[in-house]
Short mmCIF file of C-alpha atoms in Angstrom, two decimals:
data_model
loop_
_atom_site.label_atom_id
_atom_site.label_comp_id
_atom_site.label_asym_id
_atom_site.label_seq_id
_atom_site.Cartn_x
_atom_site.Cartn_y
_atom_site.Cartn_z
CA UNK A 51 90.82 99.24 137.92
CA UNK A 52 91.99 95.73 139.43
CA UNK A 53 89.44 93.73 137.79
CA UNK A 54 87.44 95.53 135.05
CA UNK A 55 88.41 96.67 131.50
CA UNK A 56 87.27 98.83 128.96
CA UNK A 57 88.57 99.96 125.28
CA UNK A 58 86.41 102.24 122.69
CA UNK A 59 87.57 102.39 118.89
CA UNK A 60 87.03 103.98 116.45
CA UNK A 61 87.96 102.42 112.88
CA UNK A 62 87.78 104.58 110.00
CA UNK A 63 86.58 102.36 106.57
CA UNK A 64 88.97 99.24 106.13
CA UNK A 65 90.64 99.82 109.35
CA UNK A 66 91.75 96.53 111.61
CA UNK A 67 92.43 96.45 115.26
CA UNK A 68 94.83 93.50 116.54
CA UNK A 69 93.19 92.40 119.78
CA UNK A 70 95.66 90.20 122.34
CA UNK A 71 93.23 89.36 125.00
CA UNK A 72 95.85 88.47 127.76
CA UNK A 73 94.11 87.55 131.30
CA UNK A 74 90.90 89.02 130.53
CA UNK A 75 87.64 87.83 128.75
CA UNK A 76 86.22 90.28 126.18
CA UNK A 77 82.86 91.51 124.53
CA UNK A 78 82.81 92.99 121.33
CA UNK A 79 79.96 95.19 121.37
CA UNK A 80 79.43 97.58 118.21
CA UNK A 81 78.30 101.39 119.10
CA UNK A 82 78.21 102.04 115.61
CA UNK A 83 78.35 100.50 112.74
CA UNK A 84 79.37 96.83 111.67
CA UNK A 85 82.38 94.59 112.03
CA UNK A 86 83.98 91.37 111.31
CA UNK A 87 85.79 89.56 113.83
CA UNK A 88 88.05 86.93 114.01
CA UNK A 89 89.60 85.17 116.97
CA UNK A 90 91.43 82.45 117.55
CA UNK A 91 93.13 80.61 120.78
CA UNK A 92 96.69 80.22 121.84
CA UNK A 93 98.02 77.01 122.07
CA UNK A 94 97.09 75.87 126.30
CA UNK A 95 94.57 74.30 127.72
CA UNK A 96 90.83 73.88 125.35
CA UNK A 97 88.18 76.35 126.54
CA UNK A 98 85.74 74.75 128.54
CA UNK A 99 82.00 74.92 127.67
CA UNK A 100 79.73 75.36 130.46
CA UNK A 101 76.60 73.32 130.83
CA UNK A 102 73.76 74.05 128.46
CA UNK A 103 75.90 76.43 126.67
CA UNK A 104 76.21 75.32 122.17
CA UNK A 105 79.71 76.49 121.21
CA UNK A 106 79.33 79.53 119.27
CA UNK A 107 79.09 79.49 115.44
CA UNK A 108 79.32 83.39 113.36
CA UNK A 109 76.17 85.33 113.03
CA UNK A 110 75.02 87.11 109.80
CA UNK A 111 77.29 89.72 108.07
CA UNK A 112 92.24 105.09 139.55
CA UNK A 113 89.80 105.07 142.28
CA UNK A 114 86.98 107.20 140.81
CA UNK A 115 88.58 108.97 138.35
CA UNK A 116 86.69 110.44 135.03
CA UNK A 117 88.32 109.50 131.70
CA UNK A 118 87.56 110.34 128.14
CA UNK A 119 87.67 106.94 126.15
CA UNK A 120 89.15 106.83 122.95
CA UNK A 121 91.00 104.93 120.01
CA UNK A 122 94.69 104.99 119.45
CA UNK A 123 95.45 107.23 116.83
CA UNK A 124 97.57 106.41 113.55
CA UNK A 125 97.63 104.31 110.80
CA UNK A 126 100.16 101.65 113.29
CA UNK A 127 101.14 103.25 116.11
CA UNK A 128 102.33 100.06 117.53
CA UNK A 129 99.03 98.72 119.10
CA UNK A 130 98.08 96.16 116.23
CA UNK A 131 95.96 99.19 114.55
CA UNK A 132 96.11 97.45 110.79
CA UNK A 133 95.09 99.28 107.55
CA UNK A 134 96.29 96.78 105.02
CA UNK A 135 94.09 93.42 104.15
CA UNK A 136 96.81 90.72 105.14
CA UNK A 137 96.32 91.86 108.73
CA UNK A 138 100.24 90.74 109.70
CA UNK A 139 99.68 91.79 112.82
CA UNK A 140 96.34 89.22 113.41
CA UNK A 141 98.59 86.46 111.39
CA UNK A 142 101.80 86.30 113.28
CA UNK A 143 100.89 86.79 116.66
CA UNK A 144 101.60 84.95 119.70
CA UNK A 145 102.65 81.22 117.76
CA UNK A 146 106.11 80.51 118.47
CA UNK A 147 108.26 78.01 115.96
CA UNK A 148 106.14 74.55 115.85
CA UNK A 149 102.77 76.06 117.45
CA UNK A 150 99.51 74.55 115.47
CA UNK A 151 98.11 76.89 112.87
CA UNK A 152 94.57 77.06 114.09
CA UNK A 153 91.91 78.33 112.01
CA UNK A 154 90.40 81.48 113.66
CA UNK A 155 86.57 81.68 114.31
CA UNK A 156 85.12 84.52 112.32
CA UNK A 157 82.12 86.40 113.79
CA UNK A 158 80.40 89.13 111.49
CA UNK A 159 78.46 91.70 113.92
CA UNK A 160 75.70 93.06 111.96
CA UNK A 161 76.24 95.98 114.37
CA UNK A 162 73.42 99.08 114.72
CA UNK A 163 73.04 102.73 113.28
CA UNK A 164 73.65 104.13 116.91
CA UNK A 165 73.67 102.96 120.75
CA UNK A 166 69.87 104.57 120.62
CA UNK A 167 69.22 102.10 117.44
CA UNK A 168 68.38 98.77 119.51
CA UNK A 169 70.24 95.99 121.20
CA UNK A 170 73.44 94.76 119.02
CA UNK A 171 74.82 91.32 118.12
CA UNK A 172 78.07 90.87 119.75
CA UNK A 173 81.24 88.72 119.91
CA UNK A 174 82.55 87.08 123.18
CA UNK A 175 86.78 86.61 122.97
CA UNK A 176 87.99 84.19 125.37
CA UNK A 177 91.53 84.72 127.70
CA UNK A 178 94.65 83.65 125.99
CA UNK A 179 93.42 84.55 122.14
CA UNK A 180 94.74 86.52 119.57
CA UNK A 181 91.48 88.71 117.89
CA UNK A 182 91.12 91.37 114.93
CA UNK A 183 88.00 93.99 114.25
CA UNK A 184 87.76 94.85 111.06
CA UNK A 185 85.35 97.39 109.70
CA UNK A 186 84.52 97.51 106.11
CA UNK A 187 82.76 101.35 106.27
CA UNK A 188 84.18 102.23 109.66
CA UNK A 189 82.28 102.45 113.34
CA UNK A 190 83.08 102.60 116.67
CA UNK A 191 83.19 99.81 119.07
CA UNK A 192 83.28 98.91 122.70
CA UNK A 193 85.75 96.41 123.74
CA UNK A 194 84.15 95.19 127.51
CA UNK A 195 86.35 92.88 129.30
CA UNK A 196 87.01 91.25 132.72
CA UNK A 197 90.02 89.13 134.50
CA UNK A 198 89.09 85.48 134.23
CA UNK A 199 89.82 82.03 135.27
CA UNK A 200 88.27 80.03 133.00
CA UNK A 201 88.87 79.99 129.70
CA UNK A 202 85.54 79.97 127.86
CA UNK A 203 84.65 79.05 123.84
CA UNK A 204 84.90 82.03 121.35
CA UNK A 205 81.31 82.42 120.49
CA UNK A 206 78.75 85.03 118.58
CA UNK A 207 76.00 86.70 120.84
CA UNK A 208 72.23 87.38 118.05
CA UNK A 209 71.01 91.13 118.83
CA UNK A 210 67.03 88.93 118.97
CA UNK A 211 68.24 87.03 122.22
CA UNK A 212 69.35 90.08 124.35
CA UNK A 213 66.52 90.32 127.26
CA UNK A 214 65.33 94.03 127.24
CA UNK A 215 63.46 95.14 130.15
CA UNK A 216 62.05 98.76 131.49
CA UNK A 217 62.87 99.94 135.54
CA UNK A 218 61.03 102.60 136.73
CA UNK A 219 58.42 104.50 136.25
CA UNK A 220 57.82 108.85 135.70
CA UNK A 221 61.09 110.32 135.88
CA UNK A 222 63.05 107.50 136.70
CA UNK A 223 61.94 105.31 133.69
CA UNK A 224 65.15 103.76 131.70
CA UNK A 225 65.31 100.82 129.69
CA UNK A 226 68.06 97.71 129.96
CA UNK A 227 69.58 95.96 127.33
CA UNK A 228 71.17 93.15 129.35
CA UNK A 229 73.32 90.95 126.80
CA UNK A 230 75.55 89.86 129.11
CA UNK A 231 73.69 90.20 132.49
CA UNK A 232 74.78 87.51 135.21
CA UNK A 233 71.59 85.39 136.37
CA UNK A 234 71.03 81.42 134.92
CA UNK A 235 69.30 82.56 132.01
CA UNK A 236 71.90 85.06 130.93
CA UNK A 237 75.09 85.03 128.60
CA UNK A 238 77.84 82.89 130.38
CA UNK A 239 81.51 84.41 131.17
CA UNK A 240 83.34 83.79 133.58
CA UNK A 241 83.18 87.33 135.51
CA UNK A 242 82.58 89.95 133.39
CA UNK A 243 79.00 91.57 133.69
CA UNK A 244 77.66 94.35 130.86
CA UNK A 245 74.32 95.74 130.32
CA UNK A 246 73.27 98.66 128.12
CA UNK A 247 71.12 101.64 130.05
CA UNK A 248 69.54 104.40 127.96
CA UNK A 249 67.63 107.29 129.55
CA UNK A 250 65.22 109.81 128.37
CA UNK A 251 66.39 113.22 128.38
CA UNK A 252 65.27 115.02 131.79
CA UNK A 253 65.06 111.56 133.20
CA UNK A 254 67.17 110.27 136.52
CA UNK A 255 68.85 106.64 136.19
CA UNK A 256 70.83 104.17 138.29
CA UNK A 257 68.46 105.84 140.91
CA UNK A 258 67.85 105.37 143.40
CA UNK A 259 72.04 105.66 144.37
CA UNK A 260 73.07 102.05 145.34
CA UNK A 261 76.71 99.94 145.85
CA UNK A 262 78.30 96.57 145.55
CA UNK A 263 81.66 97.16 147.07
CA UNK A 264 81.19 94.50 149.65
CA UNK A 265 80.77 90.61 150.64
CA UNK A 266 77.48 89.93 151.72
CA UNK A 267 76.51 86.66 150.65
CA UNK A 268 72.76 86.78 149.51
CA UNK A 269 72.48 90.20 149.62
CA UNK A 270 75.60 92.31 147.85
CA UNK A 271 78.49 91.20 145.80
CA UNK A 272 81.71 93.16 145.42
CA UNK A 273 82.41 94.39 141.95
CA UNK A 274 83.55 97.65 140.43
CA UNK A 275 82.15 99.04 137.71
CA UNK A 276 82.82 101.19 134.61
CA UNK A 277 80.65 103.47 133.06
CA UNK A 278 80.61 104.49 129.36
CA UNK A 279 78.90 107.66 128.47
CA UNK A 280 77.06 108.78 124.94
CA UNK A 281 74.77 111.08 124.79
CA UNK A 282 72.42 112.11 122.40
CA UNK A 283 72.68 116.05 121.12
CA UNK A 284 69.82 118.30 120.09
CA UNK A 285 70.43 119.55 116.79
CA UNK A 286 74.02 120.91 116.72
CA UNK A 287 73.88 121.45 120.59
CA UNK A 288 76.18 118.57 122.01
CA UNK A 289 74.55 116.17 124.59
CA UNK A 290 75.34 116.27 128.24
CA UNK A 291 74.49 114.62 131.52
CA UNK A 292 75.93 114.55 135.06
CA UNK A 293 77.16 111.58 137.39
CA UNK A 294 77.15 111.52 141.15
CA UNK A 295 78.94 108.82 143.19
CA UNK A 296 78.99 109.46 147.07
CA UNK A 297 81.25 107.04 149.69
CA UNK A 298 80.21 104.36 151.39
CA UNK A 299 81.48 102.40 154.24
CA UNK A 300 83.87 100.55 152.03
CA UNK A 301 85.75 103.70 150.07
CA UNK A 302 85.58 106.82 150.25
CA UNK A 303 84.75 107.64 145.96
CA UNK A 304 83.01 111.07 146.04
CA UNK A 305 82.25 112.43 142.66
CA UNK A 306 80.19 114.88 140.52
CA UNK A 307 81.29 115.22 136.89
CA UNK A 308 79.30 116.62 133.78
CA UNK A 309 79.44 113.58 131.10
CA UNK A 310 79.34 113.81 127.40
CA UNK A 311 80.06 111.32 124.93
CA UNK A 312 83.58 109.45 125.04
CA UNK A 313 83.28 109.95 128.84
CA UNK A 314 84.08 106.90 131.23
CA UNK A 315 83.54 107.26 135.22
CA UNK A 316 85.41 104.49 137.08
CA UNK A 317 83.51 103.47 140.31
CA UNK A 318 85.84 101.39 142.60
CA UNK A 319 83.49 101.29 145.01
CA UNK A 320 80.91 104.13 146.62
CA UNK A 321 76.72 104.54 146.21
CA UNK A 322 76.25 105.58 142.64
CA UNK A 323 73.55 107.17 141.19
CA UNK A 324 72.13 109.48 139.59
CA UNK A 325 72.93 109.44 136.24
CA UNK A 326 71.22 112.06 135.03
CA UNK A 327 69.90 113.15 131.30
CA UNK A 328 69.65 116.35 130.26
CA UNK A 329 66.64 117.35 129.25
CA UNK A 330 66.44 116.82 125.38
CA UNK A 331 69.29 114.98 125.78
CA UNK A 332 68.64 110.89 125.81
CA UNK A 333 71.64 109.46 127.90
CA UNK A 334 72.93 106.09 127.14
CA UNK A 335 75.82 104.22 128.93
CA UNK A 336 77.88 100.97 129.00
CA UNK A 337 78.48 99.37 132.45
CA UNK A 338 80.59 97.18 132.93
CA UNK A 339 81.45 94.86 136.31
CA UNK A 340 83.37 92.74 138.08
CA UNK A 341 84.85 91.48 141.19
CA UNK A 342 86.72 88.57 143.24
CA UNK A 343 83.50 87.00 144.07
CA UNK A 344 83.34 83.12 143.57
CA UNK A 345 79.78 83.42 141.99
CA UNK A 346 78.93 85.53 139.43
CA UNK A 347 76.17 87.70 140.50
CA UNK A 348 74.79 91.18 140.76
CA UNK A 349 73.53 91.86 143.94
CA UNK A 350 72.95 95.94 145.10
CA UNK A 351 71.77 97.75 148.43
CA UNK A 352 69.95 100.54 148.15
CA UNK A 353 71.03 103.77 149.70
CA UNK A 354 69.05 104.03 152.86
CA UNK A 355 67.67 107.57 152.21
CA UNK A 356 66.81 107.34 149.23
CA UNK A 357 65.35 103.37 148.56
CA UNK A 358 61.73 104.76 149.40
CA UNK A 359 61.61 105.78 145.59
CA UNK A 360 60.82 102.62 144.47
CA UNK A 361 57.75 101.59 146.58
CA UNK A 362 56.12 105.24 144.22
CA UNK A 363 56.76 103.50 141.12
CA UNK A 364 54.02 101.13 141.84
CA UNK A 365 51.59 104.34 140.83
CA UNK A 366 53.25 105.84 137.80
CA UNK A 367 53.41 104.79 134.62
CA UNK A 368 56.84 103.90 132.76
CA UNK A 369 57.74 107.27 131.00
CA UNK A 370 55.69 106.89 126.84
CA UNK A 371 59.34 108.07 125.61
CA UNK A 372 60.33 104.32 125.98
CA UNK A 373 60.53 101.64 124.69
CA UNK A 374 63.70 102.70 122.42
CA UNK A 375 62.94 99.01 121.07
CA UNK A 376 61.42 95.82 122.16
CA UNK A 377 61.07 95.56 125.39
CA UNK A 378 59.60 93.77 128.63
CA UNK A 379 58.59 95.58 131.27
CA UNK A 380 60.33 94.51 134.76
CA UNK A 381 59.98 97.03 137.48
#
């Protein structure tokens, strides 16, 4: 993917992960369980902090392809993975001879029981930084991340200030954890967009099937997009769900792939939607977007056959399985 990112770990108790975050802005986002992280800049230009925004302080403790998403393996296999506590790997990277010893900012992600467990706190690593995740009782955890510009603060993201909405209604009810949605009132990066989307089993999301592979200022921005499967089992039945992505005028992505958990579907470009949830399967997934827009904005059409669906929401109720946890409702 030219422009979007996207990493899954999973640390086993004590384990460290030496982060270099290159040309891209990052979110850690914790799937499961908690984490400490630390960051801290490279020696260039300061980060610039955009208007309204208080620099961060630490919180409390190819083209449509399908890919399984998962950690390196090893105790070091040469990818900063870091079992002992001096993390050497954090410590000496990136300063040449003479480079200031900054003090790294030190984020501790509360983290949740499970992607099903409510929104997460979160840590946002700038471009050009050196980072570590460290998990004291192990986890998994969803590096999201973008190419950049700008080179933003370091800063911690509370699980209480991600906006949680419902869309839908019957059998296309799904709720939206959008902590770092683009919009005025939403985190601020640079170009990376990620929400959260979890489903009730049976139910049909990202429906009805819409794109943003093109230029249409005011009405559709161009980004790709990444989605991050988990989904829920039923006793010792694993959880599964199915993705369809059809082409549009600007590529010709045409996929239908069974998804279960670890599973990533790259979307270049294409109408996407359904995700669909087994039923008695819940479906969650990660999304995460970008593109070479100038503005940082998420602007869909709506397939043309299939965009009547939402004008029958207006006489259904939102599906009594949700909320998963606080929500607003926003159809």
């Amino acid at each position: 993917m030219e422009w979007t990112r996207l990493m899954v770990l999973d640390l086993e108790p004590g384990e460290a992960y030496a982060h270099a975050s290159g040309e891209c802005e990052w979110i850690v986002l914790p799937l499961s369980g908690a984490c400490r992280v630390r960051c801290r800049a490279l020696p260039g230009p300061a980060p610039r902090t955009p208007t309204g925004l208080e620099n961060g302080g630490s919180g409390p403790d190819a083209a449509g392809a399908r890919a399984n998403v998962s950690a390196p393996s090893g105790p070091d296999d040469g990818r900063g993975r870091q079992q002992n506590p001096a993390s050497p790997a954090f410590e000496a990277r990136g300063f040449g001879a003479g480079a200031p010893a900054a003090e790294p900012q030190v984020f501790e992600l509360r983290g949740r029981e499970g992607v099903f467990g409510g929104p997460t706190d979160f840590a946002y690593l700038p471009r050009d930084a050196d980072a570590e995740i460290r998990s004291a009782a192990g986890g998994r955890f969803a590096l999201a991340g973008a190419r950049c510009e700008r080179r933003l603060p370091a800063r911690y993201g509370p699980a209480e200030a991600v906006p949680v909405e419902l869309r839908g209604a019957g059998h296309c009810s799904r709720q939206v954890n959008n902590f770092a949605a683009a919009g005025p009132d939403g985190f601020d990066c640079d170009r990376l967009i990620a929400v959260e989307v979890l489903t009730p089993g049976g139910n049909w999301s990202s429906y009805p099937p819409h794109k943003h592979d093109e230029h249409h200022p005011g009405e559709e921005s161009r980004l790709e997009e990444i989605y991050y499967f988990e989904i829920a089992p039923h006793g010792d039945t694993p959880g599964l769900g199915y993705q369809r992505v059809t082409p549009s005028p600007a590529g010709k992505t045409d996929i239908l792939t069974e998804v279960r958990t670890g599973d990533a579907v790259l979307i270049p470009d294409g109408w996407h939607g359904p995700s669909v949830a087994a039923p008695g399967h819940d479906m969650y997934y990660l999304n995460v977007m970008a593109g070479p827009g100038a503005t940082r904005e998420w602007l869909i059409r709506d397939h043309p056959d299939h965009g009547w669906i939402r004008g029958s929401w207006d006489g259904q109720d939102v599906d009594p399985r949700l909320p998963f946890s606080r929500t607003e409702d926003h159809r």
